[in-house]
Amino acid sequence: MNVILLGPPGAGKGTQAKRLEEKHRLIQLSTGDMLRAAVASGSDLGKKAKEIMDAGNLVPDDLMIAMISDRIDQPDCANGFILDGFPRTTPQAEALDRMLEEKGLKLHSVIEMKVQDEILVDRITGRYTCASCGAGYHERFQQPKVEGVCDVCGGTEFKRRSDDNAETVRSRLAAYHAQTAPILPYYAEKGVLKAIDGMTEIDRVTEQIEDALGAA
Ligand code: ADP
Ligand code: AMP
């Protein structure tokens, strides 16, 4: 099963992708995570992407399309994948269609996670992750069971993304509304779009996604 989680930054795509990975043995393909790894490694792609990401703008389509195409070809994607953060523009959506067809793959569903902008700013500025295993947390909405200790791996070091500040969030939301939201009608026309309410509790959001996938 190949699924797209589509929604603004902070909508809960990463949180829900991790749950889908476990429950359905799918692989989360987060283009944001891949780019952050490229930045950390100091690769040519990372050097090109860093400034763009820090400004809250989108990395050029050709780079993103090549990156995701290579990743989908890897054997661990054979049972299916969850696209988190891709596609983000009309050219990316069109290229994904061509790519899937060439690779003989089908898109099961596109889940639109709807969340209001004001809530997103709170979610993003309060977000942090475990430095060891990457598990996601929030200062108020998703705290570890024991303060300062990761629920998943017991790690005690946490980190924040450099672009998760109030100013960059505004640019990222503007990019979402201008460049990403316009691809929703494209998927609606294909009959694969399922919209869910991303503003309820994390467990309720998971239930809605499971329902949407079952009904697809
Ligand atoms: P995205 O991957 O779409 O950018 P995340 O999954 O990282 O978003 O979620 C952003 C932040 O909001 C995280 O700190 C996460 O713990 C928190 N969060 C995710 N889903 C919810 C929810 N339904 N209610 C409250 N907080 C949430
Ligand atoms: P994310 O982790 O999805 O919030 O993405 C973080 C940043 O990476 C974005 O603000 C963009 O600069 C860049 N990025 C991630 N995915 C894409 C994509 N599909 N197209 C263009 N830029 C992307």
CSV table of C-alpha atoms and ligand atoms in Angstrom, one decimal:
chain,number,residue,atom,x,y,z
A,1,MET,CA,0.0,0.0,0.0
A,2,ASN,CA,1.4,3.4,-1.0
A,3,VAL,CA,0.0,6.4,0.8
A,4,ILE,CA,0.5,10.2,0.8
A,5,LEU,CA,0.1,12.1,4.0
A,6,LEU,CA,-0.6,15.7,2.8
A,7,GLY,CA,-0.9,18.6,5.1
A,8,PRO,CA,0.8,21.8,6.3
A,9,PRO,CA,3.9,21.7,8.4
A,10,GLY,CA,3.0,20.6,11.9
A,11,ALA,CA,-0.2,18.9,10.8
A,12,GLY,CA,1.0,15.6,12.4
A,13,LYS,CA,2.3,13.8,9.3
A,14,GLY,CA,5.5,12.5,10.9
A,15,THR,CA,3.6,11.5,14.1
A,16,GLN,CA,1.0,9.5,12.1
A,17,ALA,CA,3.5,8.1,9.6
A,18,LYS,CA,5.5,6.4,12.4
A,19,ARG,CA,2.2,4.7,13.6
A,20,LEU,CA,1.4,3.6,10.0
A,21,GLU,CA,4.9,2.2,9.6
A,22,GLU,CA,4.5,-0.1,12.6
A,23,LYS,CA,0.9,-1.1,12.0
A,24,HIS,CA,1.1,-1.8,8.3
A,25,ARG,CA,4.9,-2.5,7.8
A,26,LEU,CA,5.3,0.5,5.5
A,27,ILE,CA,8.3,2.7,5.2
A,28,GLN,CA,8.0,6.4,6.0
A,29,LEU,CA,9.6,8.5,3.3
A,30,SER,CA,10.1,12.0,4.7
A,31,THR,CA,11.7,14.3,2.2
A,32,GLY,CA,12.3,16.8,5.1
A,33,ASP,CA,14.3,14.1,7.0
A,34,MET,CA,16.2,13.1,3.9
A,35,LEU,CA,17.2,16.8,3.3
A,36,ARG,CA,18.2,17.3,7.0
A,37,ALA,CA,20.4,14.2,6.7
A,38,ALA,CA,21.9,15.6,3.5
A,39,VAL,CA,22.6,19.0,5.3
A,40,ALA,CA,24.2,17.1,8.2
A,41,SER,CA,26.4,15.1,5.9
A,42,GLY,CA,27.6,18.2,4.1
A,43,SER,CA,26.8,16.7,0.6
A,44,ASP,CA,26.3,18.9,-2.5
A,45,LEU,CA,22.6,18.5,-2.1
A,46,GLY,CA,22.8,19.5,1.6
A,47,LYS,CA,24.8,22.6,0.7
A,48,LYS,CA,22.2,23.6,-1.9
A,49,ALA,CA,19.2,22.9,0.5
A,50,LYS,CA,20.4,24.4,3.7
A,51,GLU,CA,19.7,28.1,3.1
A,52,ILE,CA,16.4,27.4,1.3
A,53,MET,CA,15.2,25.3,4.2
A,54,ASP,CA,16.3,27.9,6.8
A,55,ALA,CA,14.3,30.5,4.9
A,56,GLY,CA,11.2,28.3,4.9
A,57,ASN,CA,11.2,28.0,1.1
A,58,LEU,CA,10.9,24.9,-1.1
A,59,VAL,CA,13.9,23.1,-2.5
A,60,PRO,CA,13.8,22.9,-6.4
A,61,ASP,CA,11.5,20.3,-7.9
A,62,ASP,CA,14.1,18.5,-10.0
A,63,LEU,CA,16.3,17.7,-6.9
A,64,MET,CA,13.3,16.5,-4.9
A,65,ILE,CA,11.9,14.3,-7.7
A,66,ALA,CA,15.3,12.6,-8.3
A,67,MET,CA,15.7,12.0,-4.5
A,68,ILE,CA,12.3,10.4,-4.0
A,69,SER,CA,12.6,8.3,-7.2
A,70,ASP,CA,15.9,6.8,-6.0
A,71,ARG,CA,14.5,6.1,-2.6
A,72,ILE,CA,11.4,4.3,-3.9
A,73,ASP,CA,13.6,2.0,-5.9
A,74,GLN,CA,15.3,0.6,-2.7
A,75,PRO,CA,14.2,-2.9,-1.6
A,76,ASP,CA,12.7,-1.8,1.8
A,77,CYS,CA,10.0,0.1,-0.1
A,78,ALA,CA,8.6,-3.1,-1.7
A,79,ASN,CA,5.8,-3.6,0.8
A,80,GLY,CA,4.7,0.0,0.4
A,81,PHE,CA,5.5,3.5,1.6
A,82,ILE,CA,4.1,6.6,3.2
A,83,LEU,CA,5.1,9.8,1.5
A,84,ASP,CA,5.5,12.5,4.2
A,85,GLY,CA,6.3,16.0,2.8
A,86,PHE,CA,6.2,14.9,-0.9
A,87,PRO,CA,4.7,16.0,-3.3
A,88,ARG,CA,4.6,19.7,-2.4
A,89,THR,CA,4.1,21.3,-5.8
A,90,THR,CA,2.1,20.5,-9.0
A,91,PRO,CA,5.2,19.5,-10.9
A,92,GLN,CA,6.1,17.1,-8.1
A,93,ALA,CA,2.6,15.5,-8.1
A,94,GLU,CA,2.8,15.1,-11.9
A,95,ALA,CA,6.3,13.6,-11.7
A,96,LEU,CA,5.2,11.2,-9.0
A,97,ASP,CA,2.4,9.9,-11.2
A,98,ARG,CA,4.7,9.3,-14.1
A,99,MET,CA,7.3,7.7,-11.7
A,100,LEU,CA,4.7,5.3,-10.2
A,101,GLU,CA,3.5,4.3,-13.6
A,102,GLU,CA,7.0,3.6,-14.8
A,103,LYS,CA,7.7,1.5,-11.7
A,104,GLY,CA,4.4,-0.3,-11.9
A,105,LEU,CA,3.2,1.0,-8.6
A,106,LYS,CA,-0.2,2.3,-7.5
A,107,LEU,CA,-1.3,5.1,-5.2
A,108,HIS,CA,-3.8,3.8,-2.6
A,109,SER,CA,-4.8,7.0,-0.9
A,110,VAL,CA,-3.9,10.6,-0.3
A,111,ILE,CA,-4.9,11.6,3.2
A,112,GLU,CA,-5.3,15.3,3.7
A,113,MET,CA,-4.7,16.3,7.3
A,114,LYS,CA,-6.6,19.6,8.0
A,115,VAL,CA,-5.3,21.8,10.8
A,116,GLN,CA,-5.8,25.6,11.2
A,117,ASP,CA,-2.7,27.8,10.9
A,118,GLU,CA,-2.8,29.2,14.4
A,119,ILE,CA,-2.7,25.7,15.9
A,120,LEU,CA,0.2,24.8,13.6
A,121,VAL,CA,2.4,27.6,14.9
A,122,ASP,CA,1.9,26.3,18.5
A,123,ARG,CA,2.6,22.7,17.3
A,124,ILE,CA,5.8,23.6,15.5
A,125,THR,CA,7.3,25.9,18.0
A,126,GLY,CA,6.8,23.3,20.8
A,127,ARG,CA,8.1,20.3,18.8
A,128,TYR,CA,11.2,18.4,19.7
A,129,THR,CA,12.7,15.0,19.0
A,130,CYS,CA,14.9,12.4,20.7
A,131,ALA,CA,18.4,12.9,19.6
A,132,SER,CA,19.1,9.1,19.6
A,133,CYS,CA,16.0,7.6,17.9
A,134,GLY,CA,14.1,10.5,16.4
A,135,ALA,CA,10.9,9.9,18.4
A,136,GLY,CA,8.7,13.0,18.2
A,137,TYR,CA,7.4,15.0,21.2
A,138,HIS,CA,5.7,18.3,22.1
A,139,GLU,CA,6.2,20.5,25.1
A,140,ARG,CA,2.5,20.4,25.9
A,141,PHE,CA,0.7,18.0,23.6
A,142,GLN,CA,3.0,14.9,23.6
A,143,GLN,CA,5.3,14.8,26.6
A,144,PRO,CA,7.5,11.8,27.4
A,145,LYS,CA,6.0,9.6,30.2
A,146,VAL,CA,9.0,10.3,32.4
A,147,GLU,CA,10.2,13.9,32.0
A,148,GLY,CA,13.5,14.1,30.1
A,149,VAL,CA,13.6,10.4,29.1
A,150,CYS,CA,12.6,9.2,25.7
A,151,ASP,CA,9.7,6.7,25.9
A,152,VAL,CA,11.0,4.7,22.9
A,153,CYS,CA,14.8,4.3,23.6
A,154,GLY,CA,15.4,5.8,27.0
A,155,GLY,CA,17.6,8.5,25.5
A,156,THR,CA,18.0,11.7,27.5
A,157,GLU,CA,19.2,14.1,24.8
A,158,PHE,CA,16.7,15.9,22.7
A,159,LYS,CA,16.9,18.4,19.8
A,160,ARG,CA,14.9,20.9,17.9
A,161,ARG,CA,14.9,21.8,14.2
A,162,SER,CA,16.6,25.1,13.3
A,163,ASP,CA,13.6,26.0,11.1
A,164,ASP,CA,11.0,25.4,13.9
A,165,ASN,CA,10.9,29.0,14.9
A,166,ALA,CA,7.9,31.4,14.7
A,167,GLU,CA,9.4,33.5,11.9
A,168,THR,CA,10.3,30.6,9.5
A,169,VAL,CA,7.0,28.9,10.3
A,170,ARG,CA,5.1,31.8,8.7
A,171,SER,CA,7.1,31.3,5.4
A,172,ARG,CA,6.6,27.6,5.5
A,173,LEU,CA,2.8,28.1,5.9
A,174,ALA,CA,2.8,30.6,3.1
A,175,ALA,CA,4.6,28.1,0.9
A,176,TYR,CA,2.1,25.4,1.8
A,177,HIS,CA,-0.9,27.6,0.9
A,178,ALA,CA,0.6,29.0,-2.3
A,179,GLN,CA,2.3,25.8,-3.7
A,180,THR,CA,1.1,22.7,-1.9
A,181,ALA,CA,-2.6,23.2,-1.2
A,182,PRO,CA,-3.3,23.7,-5.0
A,183,ILE,CA,-2.5,20.0,-5.6
A,184,LEU,CA,-5.4,18.9,-3.5
A,185,PRO,CA,-8.0,19.2,-6.3
A,186,TYR,CA,-5.6,17.2,-8.6
A,187,TYR,CA,-6.0,14.2,-6.2
A,188,ALA,CA,-9.7,14.9,-5.6
A,189,GLU,CA,-10.3,14.5,-9.3
A,190,LYS,CA,-8.5,11.2,-9.3
A,191,GLY,CA,-10.8,10.0,-6.5
A,192,VAL,CA,-8.0,9.1,-4.1
A,193,LEU,CA,-8.3,12.1,-1.7
A,194,LYS,CA,-9.6,11.6,1.9
A,195,ALA,CA,-9.8,14.6,4.2
A,196,ILE,CA,-9.5,14.1,7.9
A,197,ASP,CA,-9.7,16.4,11.0
A,198,GLY,CA,-6.1,16.8,12.2
A,199,MET,CA,-7.1,19.0,15.1
A,200,THR,CA,-8.3,16.2,17.4
A,201,GLU,CA,-6.2,14.1,19.8
A,202,ILE,CA,-3.3,12.1,18.2
A,203,ASP,CA,-5.1,8.8,18.8
A,204,ARG,CA,-8.4,10.1,17.2
A,205,VAL,CA,-6.4,11.2,14.2
A,206,THR,CA,-4.9,7.7,13.9
A,207,GLU,CA,-8.4,6.2,13.9
A,208,GLN,CA,-9.6,8.5,11.2
A,209,ILE,CA,-6.6,7.6,9.0
A,210,GLU,CA,-7.3,3.9,9.6
A,211,ASP,CA,-10.9,4.4,8.6
A,212,ALA,CA,-9.9,6.4,5.5
A,213,LEU,CA,-7.4,3.7,4.4
A,214,GLY,CA,-10.0,0.9,5.0
A,215,ALA,CA,-12.6,2.7,3.0
A,216,ALA,CA,-10.3,3.6,0.1
B,1,ADP,P1,4.5,17.3,10.6
B,1,ADP,O1,5.3,16.0,10.3
B,1,ADP,O2,3.2,17.3,9.8
B,1,ADP,O3,5.3,18.5,10.4
B,1,ADP,P2,4.6,16.4,13.4
B,1,ADP,O4,4.1,15.0,13.3
B,1,ADP,O5,6.0,16.6,13.6
B,1,ADP,O6,4.1,17.3,12.1
B,1,ADP,O7,3.8,17.1,14.5
B,1,ADP,C1,4.1,18.5,14.9
B,1,ADP,C2,4.1,18.6,16.5
B,1,ADP,O8,2.7,18.5,16.9
B,1,ADP,C3,4.8,17.5,17.2
B,1,ADP,O9,5.5,18.1,18.3
B,1,ADP,C4,3.8,16.5,17.6
B,1,ADP,O10,4.1,15.9,18.9
B,1,ADP,C5,2.5,17.4,17.8
B,1,ADP,N1,1.3,16.7,17.3
B,1,ADP,C6,1.1,15.9,16.3
B,1,ADP,N2,-0.2,15.5,16.1
B,1,ADP,C7,-0.9,16.2,17.1
B,1,ADP,C8,-2.3,16.3,17.5
B,1,ADP,N3,-3.2,15.6,16.9
B,1,ADP,N4,-2.6,17.0,18.6
B,1,ADP,C9,-1.6,17.8,19.2
B,1,ADP,N5,-0.3,17.7,18.9
B,1,ADP,C10,0.1,17.0,17.9
B,2,AMP,P1,9.4,19.2,6.5
B,2,AMP,O1,10.3,18.3,7.3
B,2,AMP,O2,8.5,18.4,5.6
B,2,AMP,O3,8.7,20.2,7.3
B,2,AMP,O4,10.4,20.0,5.4
B,2,AMP,C1,11.4,20.8,5.9
B,2,AMP,C2,11.9,21.7,4.7
B,2,AMP,O5,12.5,20.8,3.7
B,2,AMP,C3,10.8,22.5,3.9
B,2,AMP,O6,10.5,23.7,4.6
B,2,AMP,C4,11.5,22.6,2.6
B,2,AMP,O7,12.5,23.6,2.6
B,2,AMP,C5,12.2,21.3,2.4
B,2,AMP,N1,11.4,20.3,1.7
B,2,AMP,C6,11.0,19.1,2.3
B,2,AMP,N2,10.3,18.4,1.4
B,2,AMP,C7,10.2,19.1,0.2
B,2,AMP,C8,9.7,18.9,-1.1
B,2,AMP,N3,8.9,17.8,-1.4
B,2,AMP,N4,9.8,19.9,-2.0
B,2,AMP,C9,10.6,21.0,-1.7
B,2,AMP,N5,11.1,21.3,-0.5
B,2,AMP,C10,11.0,20.3,0.5
